[in-house]
């Protein structure tokens, strides 16, 4: 019996007899030859069946084999630069085939153009297609890189709760649910508050899990359920935070370039734009960012863009502002010092300028916009209490959080990186719905 290989490792098996187990992705028939593009979950490879090498019955079955039929293929690996596939450059000369199931009827996602709603209704099948497969493999690599970097830098993984008694990121995007005799609780918007407790026990920590926002916005950048990694550090100010973020993001991008070269190529991603992602990243203040957006607005001849870029000091940036801003830079750009009013309750005020806070967002280039939100946190107990009241947050639910400022308070900072936004940027795709296997948006929970 020849060894069962993974298509991603095919380069190691040139001129050897092998077996692959997979599904027929595409088929073409030319006289005495059948070309099958077969996917095995690890890649896509061209398999060439010659009439004279096979039993007539088997060859005949291959001539008609429907898309997505499951097969076990035996054959010999050949290097051939022209061979399509992922990674491509190799093909299998077929010596035997076992058909596990020949698909009866038409596969819903034939290899032609489909509308996005149709594809999303068939997401359970759509993930088999080359582009979606590549994006989801890159997503897994991004997650692996996140964990590897943080684990290697002394951050301890802490699992923070999903059912929470209080809001972290504003009360307008909470998903509530009744919780026995305890009243209403909410699906977590962020594990940050718990991580602020965790740093006093473990110094540097991160949580990494699903996060929920009842976002009423139907934009391509918002999901109602998304994955966020949130590192939090004791004895860390805003400048140190930015240094950590730029190292972290650069590592993730470089890992994907190394580990997912074939996937990026299959997506047609311009990797030159990613290769230059290395520290330091440019840093501009919110005030400077407002000026730059104003200048772009002045210069544009497009009345629609002019209207979209309307902003006054004090507003948070929306997608159009971020998109235009990031076009000015080749690397991700830090925008720090946002207006206190526009941000969450827990952010440390700017010294001598209380209308501004020590927050920083990281905006990805090529128009992608915010991938990270973070800040230095308020460390003074009295100020924190004042802020809770200003934001009309229930003091009782935050008693434990206030304790953290009473027992060994220190300057501390942290951030949250959205996995889907990061994957969208790295893959160069427009919409977050393709960056997670089963996207949840305001009008979709199926499949
Ligand atoms: O800026 P946000 O809201 O920050 C926080 O939640 C902080 N508590 C994080 C922290 O400091 N520990 O969210 C952080 C990131 C955003 O930059 C974005 O990448 C992602 O989470 N994000 C979303 N991604 C998809 N859909 C949504 N609705 C998102 N909301 C935020
Ligand atoms: Mg944010």
JSON list of C-alpha atoms and ligand atoms in Angstrom, two decimals, residues 316 343 361 370 372-373, ligand 2:
[
{"chain": "A", "resi": 316, "resn": "UNK", "atom": "CA", "xyz": [-15.23, 58.94, 16.64]},
{"chain": "A", "resi": 343, "resn": "UNK", "atom": "CA", "xyz": [-14.49, 56.35, 24.05]},
{"chain": "A", "resi": 361, "resn": "UNK", "atom": "CA", "xyz": [-6.51, 52.57, 17.75]},
{"chain": "A", "resi": 370, "resn": "UNK", "atom": "CA", "xyz": [-9.36, 49.78, 12.76]},
{"chain": "A", "resi": 372, "resn": "UNK", "atom": "CA", "xyz": [-7.09, 47.17, 17.28]},
{"chain": "A", "resi": 373, "resn": "UNK", "atom": "CA", "xyz": [-8.63, 49.29, 20.00]},
{"chain": "B", "resi": 2, "resn": "LIG", "atom": "MG1", "xyz": [-12.76, 50.44, 18.78]}
]
